Every structure is written in C-alpha cells, then in structure tokens.
mmCIF file of C-alpha atoms and ligand atoms in Angstrom:
data_model
loop_
_atom_site.group_PDB
_atom_site.id
_atom_site.type_symbol
_atom_site.label_atom_id
_atom_site.label_comp_id
_atom_site.label_asym_id
_atom_site.label_seq_id
_atom_site.Cartn_x
_atom_site.Cartn_y
_atom_site.Cartn_z
ATOM 1 C CA MET A 664 14.350 6.203 9.845
ATOM 2 C CA ARG A 665 17.762 5.074 10.937
ATOM 3 C CA PRO A 666 19.230 7.638 13.358
ATOM 4 C CA SER A 667 22.836 8.559 12.717
ATOM 5 C CA PHE A 668 23.742 8.779 16.392
ATOM 6 C CA HIS A 669 22.976 6.660 19.438
ATOM 7 C CA PRO A 670 23.152 8.525 22.760
ATOM 8 C CA ARG A 671 23.549 6.587 25.984
ATOM 9 C CA LEU A 672 23.994 7.586 29.616
ATOM 10 C CA ILE A 673 27.444 6.513 30.763
ATOM 11 C CA ASN A 674 26.368 5.430 34.235
ATOM 12 C CA GLU A 675 23.302 4.218 36.094
ATOM 13 C CA PRO A 676 21.161 7.063 37.475
ATOM 14 C CA PHE A 677 22.632 7.039 41.012
ATOM 15 C CA SER A 678 26.169 7.573 39.638
ATOM 16 C CA ASP A 679 27.838 10.495 37.890
ATOM 17 C CA PRO A 680 25.902 12.109 35.033
ATOM 18 C CA GLY A 681 27.167 12.018 31.450
ATOM 19 C CA LEU A 682 25.907 11.262 27.962
ATOM 20 C CA PHE A 683 28.036 9.489 25.368
ATOM 21 C CA ILE A 684 26.885 10.044 21.768
ATOM 22 C CA PRO A 685 28.680 7.904 19.187
ATOM 23 C CA PHE A 686 27.878 8.393 15.502
ATOM 24 C CA LEU A 687 26.857 5.437 13.427
ATOM 25 C CA PHE A 688 29.431 4.266 10.840
ATOM 26 C CA GLU A 689 31.890 6.960 11.880
ATOM 27 C CA LYS A 690 34.677 6.859 14.416
ATOM 28 C CA LYS A 691 33.338 10.001 16.047
ATOM 29 C CA ALA A 692 31.530 10.748 19.272
ATOM 30 C CA LEU A 693 30.353 13.649 21.384
ATOM 31 C CA LEU A 694 30.329 13.744 25.156
ATOM 32 C CA PHE A 695 28.039 15.761 27.414
ATOM 33 C CA ASP A 696 29.691 16.046 30.862
ATOM 34 C CA LEU A 697 32.911 14.554 32.130
ATOM 35 C CA GLY A 698 31.946 12.660 35.297
ATOM 36 C CA ASP A 699 33.108 9.138 36.088
ATOM 37 C CA LEU A 700 34.073 7.699 32.676
ATOM 38 C CA ARG A 701 35.145 4.207 33.766
ATOM 39 C CA ASN A 702 32.190 2.649 31.940
ATOM 40 C CA LEU A 703 33.620 3.860 28.626
ATOM 41 C CA THR A 704 36.365 1.857 26.903
ATOM 42 C CA SER A 705 39.537 3.419 25.502
ATOM 43 C CA ARG A 706 38.027 2.802 22.085
ATOM 44 C CA ASP A 707 34.983 4.872 23.046
ATOM 45 C CA LEU A 708 37.156 7.651 24.478
ATOM 46 C CA LEU A 709 39.333 7.819 21.355
ATOM 47 C CA LYS A 710 36.254 8.634 19.253
ATOM 48 C CA ILE A 711 35.519 11.788 21.236
ATOM 49 C CA ASN A 712 36.325 15.074 19.486
ATOM 50 C CA HIS A 713 33.931 17.423 21.242
ATOM 51 C CA VAL A 714 33.090 17.537 24.953
ATOM 52 C CA PHE A 715 30.502 19.846 26.508
ATOM 53 C CA VAL A 716 30.824 20.242 30.265
ATOM 54 C CA THR A 717 27.661 21.639 31.865
ATOM 55 C CA HIS A 718 29.589 22.964 34.903
ATOM 56 C CA THR A 719 32.618 21.953 36.922
ATOM 57 C CA HIS A 720 31.100 20.426 40.054
ATOM 58 C CA MET A 721 33.192 17.328 40.671
ATOM 59 C CA ASP A 722 30.567 14.805 39.510
ATOM 60 C CA HIS A 723 30.587 16.491 36.082
ATOM 61 C CA PHE A 724 34.318 17.056 35.625
ATOM 62 C CA ILE A 725 36.346 14.383 37.411
ATOM 63 C CA GLY A 726 36.657 12.382 34.158
ATOM 64 C CA PHE A 727 38.810 15.073 32.534
ATOM 65 C CA ASP A 728 42.020 13.372 33.653
ATOM 66 C CA MET A 729 40.936 9.969 32.360
ATOM 67 C CA LEU A 730 40.174 11.384 28.924
ATOM 68 C CA LEU A 731 43.454 13.295 28.922
ATOM 69 C CA ARG A 732 45.339 10.126 29.888
ATOM 70 C CA VAL A 733 43.936 8.198 26.910
ATOM 71 C CA LEU A 734 44.505 10.997 24.388
ATOM 72 C CA LEU A 735 47.994 11.962 25.530
ATOM 73 C CA GLY A 736 50.673 11.285 22.926
ATOM 74 C CA ARG A 737 48.147 10.952 20.083
ATOM 75 C CA GLU A 738 47.663 13.104 17.017
ATOM 76 C CA LYS A 739 44.407 14.665 18.093
ATOM 77 C CA VAL A 740 42.425 17.858 18.482
ATOM 78 C CA LEU A 741 40.045 17.818 21.435
ATOM 79 C CA ASN A 742 37.438 20.583 21.639
ATOM 80 C CA ILE A 743 36.028 21.146 25.081
ATOM 81 C CA TYR A 744 33.315 23.641 26.070
ATOM 82 C CA GLY A 745 32.214 24.897 29.460
ATOM 83 C CA PRO A 746 30.549 27.775 31.337
ATOM 84 C CA PRO A 747 32.207 31.023 32.542
ATOM 85 C CA GLY A 748 35.386 30.334 34.520
ATOM 86 C CA PHE A 749 36.135 27.204 32.501
ATOM 87 C CA PHE A 750 39.657 28.225 31.430
ATOM 88 C CA SER A 751 40.880 28.394 34.992
ATOM 89 C CA HIS A 752 39.284 25.025 35.859
ATOM 90 C CA VAL A 753 40.916 23.307 32.882
ATOM 91 C CA GLU A 754 44.228 25.050 33.585
ATOM 92 C CA GLY A 755 44.012 23.950 37.205
ATOM 93 C CA ARG A 756 43.726 20.330 36.151
ATOM 94 C CA LEU A 757 46.492 20.621 33.555
ATOM 95 C CA SER A 758 48.866 22.280 35.981
ATOM 96 C CA GLY A 759 48.499 19.367 38.376
ATOM 97 C CA TYR A 760 50.977 17.275 36.339
ATOM 98 C CA THR A 761 54.599 17.538 35.236
ATOM 99 C CA TRP A 762 55.041 17.987 31.487
ATOM 100 C CA ASN A 763 58.834 18.117 31.081
ATOM 101 C CA LEU A 764 58.952 15.271 28.515
ATOM 102 C CA VAL A 765 56.116 16.219 26.168
ATOM 103 C CA SER A 766 58.173 18.512 23.912
ATOM 104 C CA GLU A 767 59.747 15.343 22.466
ATOM 105 C CA TYR A 768 56.423 13.716 21.575
ATOM 106 C CA GLU A 769 56.085 12.957 17.871
ATOM 107 C CA ASN A 770 52.364 13.555 17.745
ATOM 108 C CA ASP A 771 50.676 16.880 18.216
ATOM 109 C CA PHE A 772 47.855 16.817 20.751
ATOM 110 C CA ILE A 773 45.855 20.033 21.023
ATOM 111 C CA ILE A 774 43.036 21.054 23.336
ATOM 112 C CA ASN A 775 40.782 23.912 22.235
ATOM 113 C CA VAL A 776 38.953 25.191 25.274
ATOM 114 C CA THR A 777 35.830 27.320 24.843
ATOM 115 C CA GLU A 778 34.235 29.344 27.614
ATOM 116 C CA VAL A 779 30.569 30.174 27.027
ATOM 117 C CA HIS A 780 29.191 33.515 28.244
ATOM 118 C CA GLU A 781 25.847 35.163 27.499
ATOM 119 C CA THR A 782 27.796 37.926 25.803
ATOM 120 C CA GLY A 783 30.130 35.805 23.679
ATOM 121 C CA ILE A 784 32.238 32.661 23.425
ATOM 122 C CA LEU A 785 35.975 32.710 24.071
ATOM 123 C CA THR A 786 38.376 30.049 22.781
ATOM 124 C CA ARG A 787 41.935 29.344 23.814
ATOM 125 C CA THR A 788 44.311 26.659 22.562
ATOM 126 C CA TYR A 789 46.533 24.499 24.763
ATOM 127 C CA ARG A 790 49.233 22.456 23.017
ATOM 128 C CA CYS A 791 50.673 19.322 24.586
ATOM 129 C CA ARG A 792 54.141 19.955 23.134
ATOM 130 C CA ASP A 793 54.206 23.313 24.938
ATOM 131 C CA GLY A 794 53.312 21.628 28.215
ATOM 132 C CA PHE A 795 49.719 22.920 27.866
ATOM 133 C CA THR A 796 50.816 26.424 28.764
ATOM 134 C CA ASN A 797 48.298 29.080 27.991
ATOM 135 C CA GLU A 798 50.158 31.072 25.371
ATOM 136 C CA GLY A 799 47.758 30.964 22.466
ATOM 137 C CA GLU A 800 45.697 33.944 21.432
ATOM 138 C CA LEU A 801 42.211 34.308 22.787
ATOM 139 C CA SER A 802 39.619 34.257 20.024
ATOM 140 C CA GLN A 803 36.175 35.688 20.575
ATOM 141 C CA LYS A 804 32.843 35.187 18.832
ATOM 142 C CA PRO A 805 29.343 36.387 19.629
ATOM 143 C CA PHE A 806 27.143 33.722 21.251
ATOM 144 C CA SER A 807 24.010 33.100 19.223
ATOM 145 C CA GLY A 808 22.915 30.000 21.158
ATOM 146 C CA ILE A 809 24.880 27.703 18.839
ATOM 147 C CA LEU A 810 28.203 26.304 20.050
ATOM 148 C CA LEU A 811 29.130 24.079 17.141
ATOM 149 C CA LYS A 812 27.832 23.795 13.591
ATOM 150 C CA THR A 813 28.679 20.983 11.198
ATOM 151 C CA PRO A 814 27.036 20.008 7.895
ATOM 152 C CA ALA A 815 25.127 17.191 9.581
ATOM 153 C CA TYR A 816 24.222 18.630 12.990
ATOM 154 C CA TYR A 817 24.618 21.516 15.393
ATOM 155 C CA ILE A 818 24.879 21.935 19.169
ATOM 156 C CA GLU A 819 22.617 24.447 20.848
ATOM 157 C CA ALA A 820 23.189 25.626 24.411
ATOM 158 C CA ALA A 821 21.686 27.864 27.054
ATOM 159 C CA LEU A 822 23.169 29.099 30.315
ATOM 160 C CA LEU A 823 20.941 27.857 33.136
ATOM 161 C CA ASP A 824 20.996 28.773 36.812
ATOM 162 C CA HIS A 825 22.467 26.220 39.256
ATOM 163 C CA ARG A 826 23.695 28.925 41.622
ATOM 164 C CA VAL A 827 26.600 28.779 39.171
ATOM 165 C CA PRO A 828 26.017 29.015 35.417
ATOM 166 C CA CYS A 829 25.317 25.550 33.985
ATOM 167 C CA LEU A 830 24.964 24.656 30.310
ATOM 168 C CA GLY A 831 21.762 23.064 29.007
ATOM 169 C CA LEU A 832 22.540 21.266 25.734
ATOM 170 C CA ALA A 833 20.764 20.060 22.601
ATOM 171 C CA LEU A 834 22.134 18.132 19.655
ATOM 172 C CA VAL A 835 20.117 18.836 16.520
ATOM 173 C CA GLU A 836 20.560 16.816 13.350
ATOM 174 C CA ASN A 837 19.772 18.911 10.250
ATOM 175 C CA PHE A 838 18.369 16.005 8.269
ATOM 176 C CA TYR A 839 19.436 12.495 7.630
ATOM 177 C CA VAL A 840 20.486 10.962 4.318
ATOM 178 C CA ASN A 841 19.825 7.244 3.907
ATOM 179 C CA ILE A 842 21.348 5.495 0.904
ATOM 180 C CA VAL A 843 18.912 3.301 -1.032
ATOM 181 C CA LYS A 844 20.700 0.092 -2.016
ATOM 182 C CA GLU A 845 18.291 -0.742 -4.854
ATOM 183 C CA GLY A 846 19.065 2.658 -6.375
ATOM 184 C CA LEU A 847 22.800 1.918 -6.327
ATOM 185 C CA LYS A 848 22.142 -1.409 -8.030
ATOM 186 C CA ARG A 849 19.922 0.181 -10.677
ATOM 187 C CA LEU A 850 22.661 2.650 -11.553
ATOM 188 C CA GLY A 851 25.405 -0.004 -11.433
ATOM 189 C CA LEU A 852 27.315 1.838 -8.697
ATOM 190 C CA GLU A 853 29.337 0.406 -5.862
ATOM 191 C CA ILE A 854 29.792 1.983 -2.478
ATOM 192 C CA GLY A 855 33.072 3.684 -1.627
ATOM 193 C CA PRO A 856 34.373 6.866 -0.051
ATOM 194 C CA TRP A 857 32.289 8.825 -2.571
ATOM 195 C CA ILE A 858 29.177 8.052 -0.462
ATOM 196 C CA ASN A 859 30.399 10.387 2.276
ATOM 197 C CA GLU A 860 31.251 13.072 -0.284
ATOM 198 C CA PHE A 861 27.772 12.669 -1.711
ATOM 199 C CA LYS A 862 26.130 13.009 1.721
ATOM 200 C CA ASN A 863 28.295 16.039 2.492
ATOM 201 C CA ALA A 864 27.278 17.637 -0.805
ATOM 202 C CA LEU A 865 23.664 17.376 0.380
ATOM 203 C CA TYR A 866 24.435 18.456 3.951
ATOM 204 C CA TYR A 867 26.386 21.458 2.651
ATOM 205 C CA ASN A 868 23.390 22.390 0.465
ATOM 206 C CA ARG A 869 25.348 22.288 -2.766
ATOM 207 C CA GLU A 870 23.341 23.242 -5.845
ATOM 208 C CA LEU A 871 21.308 20.281 -7.048
ATOM 209 C CA ASN A 872 22.042 21.079 -10.706
ATOM 210 C CA GLU A 873 25.809 20.793 -10.130
ATOM 211 C CA ARG A 874 27.782 17.881 -11.505
ATOM 212 C CA PHE A 875 28.804 15.136 -9.121
ATOM 213 C CA THR A 876 31.423 12.564 -10.100
ATOM 214 C CA VAL A 877 31.208 9.091 -8.634
ATOM 215 C CA ILE A 878 34.556 7.306 -8.567
ATOM 216 C CA TRP A 879 34.874 3.756 -7.289
ATOM 217 C CA ARG A 880 37.316 0.898 -7.411
ATOM 218 C CA GLU A 881 36.296 -2.430 -8.892
ATOM 219 C CA LYS A 882 38.008 -5.798 -8.723
ATOM 220 C CA LYS A 883 41.609 -5.936 -9.945
ATOM 221 C CA ASN A 884 41.882 -2.293 -8.912
ATOM 222 C CA ILE A 885 40.064 -1.008 -11.974
ATOM 223 C CA ILE A 886 38.946 2.542 -11.304
ATOM 224 C CA ARG A 887 35.504 3.443 -12.659
ATOM 225 C CA GLU A 888 33.960 6.851 -12.935
ATOM 226 C CA LYS A 889 30.489 8.181 -13.743
ATOM 227 C CA VAL A 890 29.249 11.765 -13.819
ATOM 228 C CA PHE A 891 25.771 12.672 -12.565
ATOM 229 C CA ILE A 892 23.734 15.772 -11.867
ATOM 230 C CA LEU A 893 23.636 15.869 -8.053
ATOM 231 C CA GLY A 894 19.833 16.215 -7.872
ATOM 232 C CA ASP A 895 19.276 13.290 -10.277
ATOM 233 C CA LEU A 896 21.591 11.070 -8.279
ATOM 234 C CA ALA A 897 19.870 12.108 -5.033
ATOM 235 C CA ARG A 898 16.475 11.179 -6.462
ATOM 236 C CA GLU A 899 17.767 7.702 -7.301
ATOM 237 C CA ILE A 900 19.809 6.767 -4.258
ATOM 238 C CA ALA A 901 18.955 9.065 -1.334
ATOM 239 C CA LEU A 902 16.114 8.942 1.138
ATOM 240 C CA ILE A 903 16.042 12.129 3.175
ATOM 241 C CA SER A 904 14.394 12.084 6.580
ATOM 242 C CA PRO A 905 14.086 14.792 9.231
ATOM 243 C CA GLY A 906 16.895 14.778 11.770
ATOM 244 C CA GLN A 907 16.442 14.052 15.432
ATOM 245 C CA LYS A 908 17.002 16.280 18.427
ATOM 246 C CA ILE A 909 18.527 15.087 21.701
ATOM 247 C CA THR A 910 18.432 17.355 24.747
ATOM 248 C CA TYR A 911 20.419 17.084 27.972
ATOM 249 C CA ILE A 912 19.342 19.045 31.046
ATOM 250 C CA THR A 913 20.970 18.661 34.422
ATOM 251 C CA ASP A 914 21.749 20.529 37.633
ATOM 252 C CA THR A 915 19.352 23.404 37.396
ATOM 253 C CA THR A 916 16.583 25.006 39.356
ATOM 254 C CA SER A 917 13.047 25.325 38.080
ATOM 255 C CA SER A 918 12.772 29.125 38.156
ATOM 256 C CA PRO A 919 10.528 30.687 35.468
ATOM 257 C CA GLU A 920 13.600 31.983 33.556
ATOM 258 C CA ASN A 921 15.213 28.538 33.588
ATOM 259 C CA ARG A 922 12.023 26.764 32.575
ATOM 260 C CA GLU A 923 11.607 29.077 29.621
ATOM 261 C CA LYS A 924 15.162 28.401 28.464
ATOM 262 C CA ILE A 925 14.836 24.628 29.007
ATOM 263 C CA LEU A 926 11.516 24.424 27.136
ATOM 264 C CA LYS A 927 12.971 26.314 24.186
ATOM 265 C CA LEU A 928 15.971 23.985 24.090
ATOM 266 C CA ALA A 929 14.002 20.765 24.567
ATOM 267 C CA GLU A 930 10.999 21.561 22.375
ATOM 268 C CA GLY A 931 10.142 18.693 20.044
ATOM 269 C CA SER A 932 13.064 16.491 21.131
ATOM 270 C CA GLU A 933 13.133 12.873 20.115
ATOM 271 C CA HIS A 934 14.767 12.105 23.432
ATOM 272 C CA LEU A 935 15.193 14.317 26.501
ATOM 273 C CA PHE A 936 17.745 13.290 29.136
ATOM 274 C CA ILE A 937 16.815 15.197 32.266
ATOM 275 C CA GLU A 938 17.939 15.129 35.872
ATOM 276 C CA ALA A 939 15.520 14.169 38.645
ATOM 277 C CA ALA A 940 17.800 14.658 41.610
ATOM 278 C CA PHE A 941 14.999 14.811 44.184
ATOM 279 C CA MET A 942 11.375 13.831 44.623
ATOM 280 C CA GLU A 943 8.579 16.312 45.062
ATOM 281 C CA CYS A 944 8.351 15.460 48.797
ATOM 282 C CA ASP A 945 11.862 16.934 49.139
ATOM 283 C CA ARG A 946 11.182 20.006 47.036
ATOM 284 C CA GLU A 947 12.684 22.345 49.650
ATOM 285 C CA THR A 948 16.008 20.521 49.447
ATOM 286 C CA ALA A 949 15.806 20.538 45.646
ATOM 287 C CA GLU A 950 15.255 24.294 45.650
ATOM 288 C CA ARG A 951 18.043 24.888 48.149
ATOM 289 C CA LYS A 952 20.469 22.831 46.073
ATOM 290 C CA TYR A 953 19.288 24.211 42.721
ATOM 291 C CA HIS A 954 18.155 20.846 41.332
ATOM 292 C CA LEU A 955 14.940 19.617 39.665
ATOM 293 C CA THR A 956 12.456 17.223 41.220
ATOM 294 C CA ALA A 957 11.136 14.208 39.317
ATOM 295 C CA ARG A 958 7.751 15.914 39.020
ATOM 296 C CA GLU A 959 9.317 19.030 37.513
ATOM 297 C CA ALA A 960 11.366 16.911 35.102
ATOM 298 C CA GLY A 961 8.225 15.085 33.935
ATOM 299 C CA MET A 962 6.292 18.340 33.534
ATOM 300 C CA ILE A 963 9.077 19.888 31.477
ATOM 301 C CA ALA A 964 9.221 16.777 29.273
ATOM 302 C CA GLY A 965 5.439 16.942 28.735
ATOM 303 C CA GLU A 966 5.318 20.672 28.053
ATOM 304 C CA ALA A 967 8.240 20.450 25.638
ATOM 305 C CA GLY A 968 6.407 17.736 23.691
ATOM 306 C CA VAL A 969 9.324 15.307 23.726
ATOM 307 C CA LYS A 970 8.800 11.822 22.308
ATOM 308 C CA ARG A 971 10.527 10.174 25.259
ATOM 309 C CA PHE A 972 12.598 11.095 28.267
ATOM 310 C CA THR A 973 15.186 9.412 30.484
ATOM 311 C CA LEU A 974 15.832 10.475 34.064
ATOM 312 C CA PHE A 975 19.242 10.491 35.739
ATOM 313 C CA HIS A 976 21.301 12.060 38.572
ATOM 314 C CA PHE A 977 19.195 10.592 41.436
ATOM 315 C CA SER A 978 20.155 11.560 44.973
ATOM 316 C CA PRO A 979 21.598 8.594 46.927
ATOM 317 C CA ARG A 980 18.860 9.140 49.530
ATOM 318 C CA TYR A 981 16.480 7.293 47.173
ATOM 319 C CA THR A 982 18.586 4.147 46.735
ATOM 320 C CA HIS A 983 16.151 1.290 45.925
ATOM 321 C CA ARG A 984 13.406 3.827 45.145
ATOM 322 C CA ALA A 985 14.207 4.468 41.492
ATOM 323 C CA GLU A 986 10.797 3.215 40.408
ATOM 324 C CA GLU A 987 9.034 5.795 42.586
ATOM 325 C CA ILE A 988 11.092 8.567 40.985
ATOM 326 C CA GLN A 989 10.197 7.209 37.581
ATOM 327 C CA SER A 990 6.467 7.034 38.258
ATOM 328 C CA GLU A 991 6.354 10.520 39.806
ATOM 329 C CA ALA A 992 7.894 11.927 36.610
ATOM 330 C CA GLN A 993 5.745 9.765 34.327
ATOM 331 C CA GLU A 994 2.538 10.940 35.967
ATOM 332 C CA ALA A 995 3.552 14.601 35.621
ATOM 333 C CA PHE A 996 4.584 13.962 32.002
ATOM 334 C CA LEU A 997 1.211 12.477 31.029
ATOM 335 C CA HIS A 998 -0.656 15.245 32.853
ATOM 336 C CA ALA A 999 1.367 18.029 31.172
ATOM 337 C CA ARG A 1000 0.992 16.400 27.751
ATOM 338 C CA LYS A 1001 -2.765 16.208 28.117
ATOM 339 C CA LYS A 1002 -2.903 19.903 28.958
ATOM 340 C CA ALA A 1003 -0.546 20.930 26.128
HETATM 341 ZN ZN1 ZN B 453 26.081 20.639 40.182
HETATM 342 ZN ZN1 ZN B 454 25.587 17.217 39.579
#
C-alpha cells in the first residue's frame, strides 16, 4: 500500500509541537498546531489549506504570523480551526498589524476561522481586502465529531481537558485508490487529468454502472477519447486499499473522561503522535500542568491498538534523556498491548 499522505513532526521533540501532513502528488497539506514553523519552507507553507490548532498556548500558536506572512497577497483560502475562544485569539493576532494598504491587493486572501464547541461549530470569514475585519456572518453547524469531510479523507476531533479545552485530532483516509500501470497499458490509455476525476468518482461513491469518459492528449496534440463503464474501468486499473488513520494527541491530562475520548479517537491508528511531556517520576507535575507522562502515552498507544507511535513535546528538564522517555513509553506500550 502506498499511503497518500506523509505526516512529519515539524520540530525535534524538545521544541514546539506541530505535525505537517503533505499529500502525495498534490500540492496540498494539512497542519496540526501552529508552533515554531521555521523548519518548514515557504513551499511547504504554501501547500497548507487547513490548519487545526489544538489550543492557543504560545508553543502551539506562535507560528500563525509566519503562515500569514507567507500567504499574504496570494489568491488563497485558509481554513483554520481551534477550540472555544479561538475567534478572539485570531482577531487579537490580526489586529496587531496595520492593514491600510491591503484594499489595493489584486489577489483575494480569505481566512475562514472555525471555533469548535461541544454544542456546535461556528465559522467566521476574515477577508484580507477588508483589513481582516470581522464583518462576515457567523455560520453555525452541529458538531458531530467531524470537522472536515472530503471525498478522500475526513478529520475527526474531540475536546480534551488541558485546564482549557484542547483539540485531539485524527485524520482518517476513507480508502486509497492505486492506479495499476499494466491495466492502463492493456487498455491503451495514457495518464492525464482524467486520473484524478476517476479517483474522485470512486471517492464520491458514484454508481459503478455509470459511464465514465476518458479523455487524453496524445502527441501532436491529438485528443483521444474512450467511454467505459466506471466499474469495468475500476476492475482493470484500480487497486483499492484501506485508508490509514493518523492521530495527534497533545497537552492533555489523563483523566478517565479524557482517556476514553483519546482511545476512541486513536483506536486502530496506523500512526499515533502523542505528547510525553513528563516522565512517570514527575507524575505530580504532569497532573498539575495537565500533561501526559511517557508511561501514560505508551499505555494509551497500546490500548488503542496503534501500529506505531511517536512521542513529542518533551519538557526541557529531560534534555539528553530522550531515550529514557522513549523506553518508559515503549515498556508501557508492550505491556498494554499484551493485556489488550
Ligand atoms: Zn498547552
Ligand atoms: Zn504545549
């Protein structure tokens, strides 16, 4: 199976948290958390269309300005999600600058900000040309646990307790369509933009007995066309594999309510990214600061049955002790998996 996205932590585990998730073959990316973004290039940042901010403690939100700086003046819609109170935090950042020249910009840059509450999700639009003033209408939808749904994947979220509400996040791929090259050859087809249309037809669950027209351009600009039944074409050229699930859990306490929500979100993940801010020997501090210990992170990973997990957000007090954090979590992981 070739995964269609490749998540990577932006920084080493003693620095600001954040997960960058670029999609293969597409100039698109998702971002979980907006901490220090200096390890991402402008090219990386330009791919980002959706950002999910777990909460607005500084180590998770200071990168907002850097992203804004790169996107300013471009034709772009940025969708950014956060916990209750998020509008005022975004507005606070936006109001820190002078916008008297933006009305003359040729391109239209828009930020859709979504605030996630247990009771519903609220969205507000901020337009660069209007100096990012908050004049748009507030739209409201019920919150079913899903923040974003596309044909290929969806984003699931839960509000966790970090003494402030903090989003736990999962990216779930519906299924993955691989194109079989031999099949293309057998049918005498060449790749082209129709491949994406074909994949979308499958992702959108279009009827398999519908017609699907393949149009491609050959040498000397000759346009060729062939009509298929979608299901027949899929049998010849598509290999469908189950999608993967990536979960991101940070800045949360290990109360029973939180654990239940985290386990539900992380269950069966291909890859769990989970904070291990403290070690078990400092559990009291972890509890006081509403963070997980490495042992708790490993136990959660084991109980959730994840294939693999990566730890991050280590407290600076453990500088040079990263391996100890790792082995504490690993031991708990193996123990929990054996019991499960
Ligand atoms: Zn925090
Ligand atoms: Zn933090």
